[in-house]
Amino acid sequence: MPRLASVAVPVPHLDLLTYGVPAEFPTPHAGARVLVPLGTRTVTGCVAAVQSVPREPATSGALRDILDLLDDGPYLPEDIVKLALWVSDYYACAPGEAVAAAAPPMAWIESRRVVTVTPDGQRRLEADDLGDLPPLQAAGLRVLAAGKSLPVSTFRSRLAAKLGRPGTAPGGWALRALERAGLVNVSQLLGGQRMAYRTTRVAELTPQGQVVAAALRDGASVEGLGPRQREALRALAAAPDGLPTSDMRDRRLGVDGLHRLALRGLLTVRRQTVERDPFAGPWGRDVGGVERAGVPTLTPQQELGIDRLVNLLGEGRFRVALLHGVTGSGKTEVYLRLAAWTREHGRQALILVPEIALTPVMAALFRGRFGPRVAIQHSGLSDGERHDQWQRIRQGAVDVVVGTRSAVFAPVTRLGLIVIDEEHDGSYKQDDTPRYNGRDVAIVRARDAGALAVLGSATPSLESFHHARAGRYELVSLDRRVCDRPLARVSTVDMRQEFAEMGPGVVLSRPMVDGIRTRIGQGEQVLLLLNRRGLSTAVFCRQCGGTVECPNCDVSLVVHGRGTAVCHYCNYGRRVPRDCPTCGGSYLEQMGFGTERVEAEVRTVFPDARVGRLDRDAVRRRGAMTEVLARFAKGDLDVLVGTQMIAKGHDFPRVTLVGVISADVGLGLADFRAAERTFQLLTQVVGRAGRGDRPGEAVVQTLYPDHYSIRHACSQDYGAFVEEELRYRRAMRYPPIVALVNAIVRGPSFGAAMASARHLVEHIGRAMPRPGEFQVLGPAPAPLARLRGEHRAQFFLKGRPSARTHMRRAVLAAIAAHPELRRRVSVDIDPISVL
């Protein structure tokens, strides 16, 4: 009976593809990898399902067969494939894109086209016999002279450079002509999969070698052995599992010595797989001695909260709980106790954190409690480390997995608990396809596994709090800090008055300077937050009023150290100009400031202070982030300046002052969540102060001290903020009151983008199943109207939460009706940002 396989290939905009399963192949499992033809390429796909059909389908002439099976069983567990397909359906992306997000690195093989000089072509090159060839063909053959074989894309780019037209890709017809003339071959080569496992050479004694080693141990003399060879045999006798040959070299016994021992039949050398351990590198570095900490005594509130959550765990079915605990209330200890209970009852725990910066501390805490049966998963690891950690999880060798957003797809087989720490954080939402929210996917995974999902935060998202208030989530509150430590005392500084009295260039206000000086003088530590990178945020011309902008995006270039100006969206960079690019005037000034400027200002005002910086620019090198955190935790730094990376999750007992350099950075954004994000960021960073024996203080610099998000954050009153923000959301009909879909349409010009967006909106309006079921807003220019060289228009679909499925289908149906636009439309379901 013919068999058909539905296969997901990691190619944008393609639905599941159907392939025939050759009769000589066994039936592939769901989750197995297969090689399939796709156009002129060969790519890896993942089997989603297989069905037998009573007869060949009517389109059997066009149906292509699977080329090869890469796995005897499921490579991706069936529940992960099911979860990825749910992500594809809910977040409106191709199944292959969702499956690729769920798979580990080095999982895919793809063919590439390679052009190679034939013997006839090589003969003509060596004889310089190219006079009868058109100039473009002759130039193409000469490009191949050095390498003889090149990927087609490389060949075309080098030919373009040779012709003085870099950035173009000419010569396709010339390549085909050279192939017809028999001067080159164009072939398909499989590639893209590197060595998945690391191996090492291990030496071990043979039975004869064991006899000789025993004789040496008894003091017998053995003819023909030098002192280093005898030492090697003794060492191998003490290592029944063998020793790496690198250890032998450390004992000054080289390859020749090992070879001679092998020729005598005393030892053998074999290849052994070696696991790449991220805990032996920067991600395992001690960032404050947390892994040696003992088990603390629980507060009464923690005990009550744990009892309620353990009762939910004990039910053995899907539940969601919102753990709302003020900063410093001991939420992490609750996670540890829940993971311990889960582990004791034969199930596994998955712990998600929003930022890579939080992973070392969280992983160290869990390793300190549970030993080596803890794995980590995040993009900061090398591909090899991620692959090996994924395999450990897949094999059931761990009880706890700690990771960032992508770890929601970790192949945990006995899942009983999922913790989403700092569940409010926007980092759980992926910016590009598939645009999934790790928090929401984790809840769906918990549902499918019959597990408990615990959402923890001091500042829960309005969506989660709304669900808890409606009874869909269990609400567990911790409103007191551990040891009854007081919350930090917060004072605001009206920067309008500071600017009036001290000038517009003030970075550190007088109260901020006084606070830093006092804390440093007392041997305490200071955190300074500014959620903006760089030295200056813009270069402004006093003559024409223009700014130095990115040629690809509608944003100003940000000035960084060493006189460079950089776009934070497309990474375009240039030297800071001397004269205005618009009018040629020489009256350029730098405006605004970022974390680099704050760091420089602190060093100037406090020359003896030890100052560090934590932002994406400062921690590009692998391991740099954990080095900075470790230095600060050990007291080697007095002041740490950073972006939101320092604002949440960290526990530094010596920090007694938190300074917010500008509380207003996010308030001016054209985004309905701006006030919520500002409140969350301020509340979180203020909560870093006073977590030790000494009380904490926070100084917040702002131009809008009366704005409700800043006012409530300074009083750390979450309830008051929620009530005021929900009134605004109800009035304006924004989430969580309604569901929202954001569609961005890109085009080569603004007119083209708007025209395409109008076509989609008109189609949605005509096809709406019931008039008024949902509302379509737009199209209109996107807040970032040009990004990475493309113009952008935007429209929204807004309706009752129950209409979310219809809204999603309406957008996808409109795109399907205009297939020429599918590569130019981005659909974001439940957007976190609408920029």
JSON list of N, CA and C in Angstrom, two decimals, residues 465-492:
[
{"chain": "A", "resi": 465, "resn": "PHE", "atom": "N", "xyz": [-1.98, 38.78, 34.97]},
{"chain": "A", "resi": 465, "resn": "PHE", "atom": "CA", "xyz": [-2.74, 39.21, 36.14]},
{"chain": "A", "resi": 465, "resn": "PHE", "atom": "C", "xyz": [-4.25, 39.19, 35.84]},
{"chain": "A", "resi": 466, "resn": "HIS", "atom": "N", "xyz": [-4.60, 39.56, 34.61]},
{"chain": "A", "resi": 466, "resn": "HIS", "atom": "CA", "xyz": [-6.00, 39.53, 34.20]},
{"chain": "A", "resi": 466, "resn": "HIS", "atom": "C", "xyz": [-6.54, 38.10, 34.25]},
{"chain": "A", "resi": 467, "resn": "HIS", "atom": "N", "xyz": [-5.74, 37.12, 33.79]},
{"chain": "A", "resi": 467, "resn": "HIS", "atom": "CA", "xyz": [-6.16, 35.71, 33.85]},
{"chain": "A", "resi": 467, "resn": "HIS", "atom": "C", "xyz": [-6.30, 35.25, 35.29]},
{"chain": "A", "resi": 468, "resn": "ALA", "atom": "N", "xyz": [-5.36, 35.68, 36.16]},
{"chain": "A", "resi": 468, "resn": "ALA", "atom": "CA", "xyz": [-5.44, 35.27, 37.56]},
{"chain": "A", "resi": 468, "resn": "ALA", "atom": "C", "xyz": [-6.67, 35.86, 38.23]},
{"chain": "A", "resi": 469, "resn": "ARG", "atom": "N", "xyz": [-6.95, 37.12, 37.93]},
{"chain": "A", "resi": 469, "resn": "ARG", "atom": "CA", "xyz": [-8.12, 37.76, 38.52]},
{"chain": "A", "resi": 469, "resn": "ARG", "atom": "C", "xyz": [-9.41, 37.10, 38.05]},
{"chain": "A", "resi": 470, "resn": "ALA", "atom": "N", "xyz": [-9.40, 36.59, 36.80]},
{"chain": "A", "resi": 470, "resn": "ALA", "atom": "CA", "xyz": [-10.59, 35.93, 36.25]},
{"chain": "A", "resi": 470, "resn": "ALA", "atom": "C", "xyz": [-10.71, 34.48, 36.71]},
{"chain": "A", "resi": 471, "resn": "GLY", "atom": "N", "xyz": [-9.71, 33.99, 37.47]},
{"chain": "A", "resi": 471, "resn": "GLY", "atom": "CA", "xyz": [-9.76, 32.63, 37.99]},
{"chain": "A", "resi": 471, "resn": "GLY", "atom": "C", "xyz": [-9.17, 31.58, 37.08]},
{"chain": "A", "resi": 472, "resn": "ARG", "atom": "N", "xyz": [-8.62, 31.98, 35.94]},
{"chain": "A", "resi": 472, "resn": "ARG", "atom": "CA", "xyz": [-8.01, 31.00, 35.03]},
{"chain": "A", "resi": 472, "resn": "ARG", "atom": "C", "xyz": [-6.64, 30.54, 35.55]},
{"chain": "A", "resi": 473, "resn": "TYR", "atom": "N", "xyz": [-5.96, 31.38, 36.31]},
{"chain": "A", "resi": 473, "resn": "TYR", "atom": "CA", "xyz": [-4.70, 31.03, 36.94]},
{"chain": "A", "resi": 473, "resn": "TYR", "atom": "C", "xyz": [-4.89, 31.06, 38.46]},
{"chain": "A", "resi": 474, "resn": "GLU", "atom": "N", "xyz": [-4.19, 30.19, 39.15]},
{"chain": "A", "resi": 474, "resn": "GLU", "atom": "CA", "xyz": [-4.14, 30.24, 40.62]},
{"chain": "A", "resi": 474, "resn": "GLU", "atom": "C", "xyz": [-3.18, 31.37, 41.02]},
{"chain": "A", "resi": 475, "resn": "LEU", "atom": "N", "xyz": [-3.60, 32.25, 41.91]},
{"chain": "A", "resi": 475, "resn": "LEU", "atom": "CA", "xyz": [-2.75, 33.38, 42.33]},
{"chain": "A", "resi": 475, "resn": "LEU", "atom": "C", "xyz": [-2.12, 33.08, 43.68]},
{"chain": "A", "resi": 476, "resn": "VAL", "atom": "N", "xyz": [-0.79, 33.10, 43.72]},
{"chain": "A", "resi": 476, "resn": "VAL", "atom": "CA", "xyz": [-0.04, 32.92, 44.96]},
{"chain": "A", "resi": 476, "resn": "VAL", "atom": "C", "xyz": [0.80, 34.17, 45.18]},
{"chain": "A", "resi": 477, "resn": "SER", "atom": "N", "xyz": [0.65, 34.80, 46.35]},
{"chain": "A", "resi": 477, "resn": "SER", "atom": "CA", "xyz": [1.30, 36.09, 46.59]},
{"chain": "A", "resi": 477, "resn": "SER", "atom": "C", "xyz": [2.35, 35.99, 47.68]},
{"chain": "A", "resi": 478, "resn": "LEU", "atom": "N", "xyz": [3.46, 36.68, 47.47]},
{"chain": "A", "resi": 478, "resn": "LEU", "atom": "CA", "xyz": [4.51, 36.87, 48.47]},
{"chain": "A", "resi": 478, "resn": "LEU", "atom": "C", "xyz": [4.74, 38.38, 48.56]},
{"chain": "A", "resi": 479, "resn": "ASP", "atom": "N", "xyz": [4.14, 39.03, 49.55]},
{"chain": "A", "resi": 479, "resn": "ASP", "atom": "CA", "xyz": [4.23, 40.49, 49.59]},
{"chain": "A", "resi": 479, "resn": "ASP", "atom": "C", "xyz": [5.22, 41.00, 50.63]},
{"chain": "A", "resi": 480, "resn": "ARG", "atom": "N", "xyz": [6.03, 40.11, 51.19]},
{"chain": "A", "resi": 480, "resn": "ARG", "atom": "CA", "xyz": [7.05, 40.52, 52.15]},
{"chain": "A", "resi": 480, "resn": "ARG", "atom": "C", "xyz": [8.39, 39.95, 51.73]},
{"chain": "A", "resi": 481, "resn": "ARG", "atom": "N", "xyz": [9.44, 40.72, 51.94]},
{"chain": "A", "resi": 481, "resn": "ARG", "atom": "CA", "xyz": [10.78, 40.27, 51.61]},
{"chain": "A", "resi": 481, "resn": "ARG", "atom": "C", "xyz": [11.28, 39.24, 52.62]},
{"chain": "A", "resi": 482, "resn": "VAL", "atom": "N", "xyz": [12.27, 38.46, 52.20]},
{"chain": "A", "resi": 482, "resn": "VAL", "atom": "CA", "xyz": [12.93, 37.51, 53.10]},
{"chain": "A", "resi": 482, "resn": "VAL", "atom": "C", "xyz": [13.53, 38.29, 54.27]},
{"chain": "A", "resi": 483, "resn": "CYS", "atom": "N", "xyz": [13.41, 37.70, 55.47]},
{"chain": "A", "resi": 483, "resn": "CYS", "atom": "CA", "xyz": [13.91, 38.32, 56.71]},
{"chain": "A", "resi": 483, "resn": "CYS", "atom": "C", "xyz": [13.23, 39.65, 57.00]},
{"chain": "A", "resi": 484, "resn": "ASP", "atom": "N", "xyz": [12.07, 39.86, 56.40]},
{"chain": "A", "resi": 484, "resn": "ASP", "atom": "CA", "xyz": [11.32, 41.12, 56.59]},
{"chain": "A", "resi": 484, "resn": "ASP", "atom": "C", "xyz": [12.16, 42.36, 56.28]},
{"chain": "A", "resi": 485, "resn": "ARG", "atom": "N", "xyz": [13.08, 42.22, 55.32]},
{"chain": "A", "resi": 485, "resn": "ARG", "atom": "CA", "xyz": [13.86, 43.38, 54.90]},
{"chain": "A", "resi": 485, "resn": "ARG", "atom": "C", "xyz": [12.93, 44.39, 54.26]},
{"chain": "A", "resi": 486, "resn": "PRO", "atom": "N", "xyz": [13.15, 45.67, 54.52]},
{"chain": "A", "resi": 486, "resn": "PRO", "atom": "CA", "xyz": [12.28, 46.69, 53.91]},
{"chain": "A", "resi": 486, "resn": "PRO", "atom": "C", "xyz": [12.59, 46.87, 52.44]},
{"chain": "A", "resi": 487, "resn": "LEU", "atom": "N", "xyz": [11.57, 47.27, 51.68]},
{"chain": "A", "resi": 487, "resn": "LEU", "atom": "CA", "xyz": [11.81, 47.66, 50.30]},
{"chain": "A", "resi": 487, "resn": "LEU", "atom": "C", "xyz": [12.66, 48.92, 50.27]},
{"chain": "A", "resi": 488, "resn": "ALA", "atom": "N", "xyz": [13.36, 49.12, 49.16]},
{"chain": "A", "resi": 488, "resn": "ALA", "atom": "CA", "xyz": [14.24, 50.28, 49.04]},
{"chain": "A", "resi": 488, "resn": "ALA", "atom": "C", "xyz": [13.44, 51.58, 49.15]},
{"chain": "A", "resi": 489, "resn": "ARG", "atom": "N", "xyz": [14.06, 52.55, 49.81]},
{"chain": "A", "resi": 489, "resn": "ARG", "atom": "CA", "xyz": [13.46, 53.90, 49.87]},
{"chain": "A", "resi": 489, "resn": "ARG", "atom": "C", "xyz": [13.78, 54.62, 48.57]},
{"chain": "A", "resi": 490, "resn": "VAL", "atom": "N", "xyz": [12.74, 55.14, 47.91]},
{"chain": "A", "resi": 490, "resn": "VAL", "atom": "CA", "xyz": [12.90, 55.71, 46.57]},
{"chain": "A", "resi": 490, "resn": "VAL", "atom": "C", "xyz": [12.64, 57.21, 46.61]},
{"chain": "A", "resi": 491, "resn": "SER", "atom": "N", "xyz": [13.54, 57.96, 45.96]},
{"chain": "A", "resi": 491, "resn": "SER", "atom": "CA", "xyz": [13.33, 59.40, 45.81]},
{"chain": "A", "resi": 491, "resn": "SER", "atom": "C", "xyz": [13.48, 59.75, 44.34]},
{"chain": "A", "resi": 492, "resn": "THR", "atom": "N", "xyz": [12.73, 60.73, 43.88]},
{"chain": "A", "resi": 492, "resn": "THR", "atom": "CA", "xyz": [12.80, 61.16, 42.49]},
{"chain": "A", "resi": 492, "resn": "THR", "atom": "C", "xyz": [13.52, 62.50, 42.41]}
]
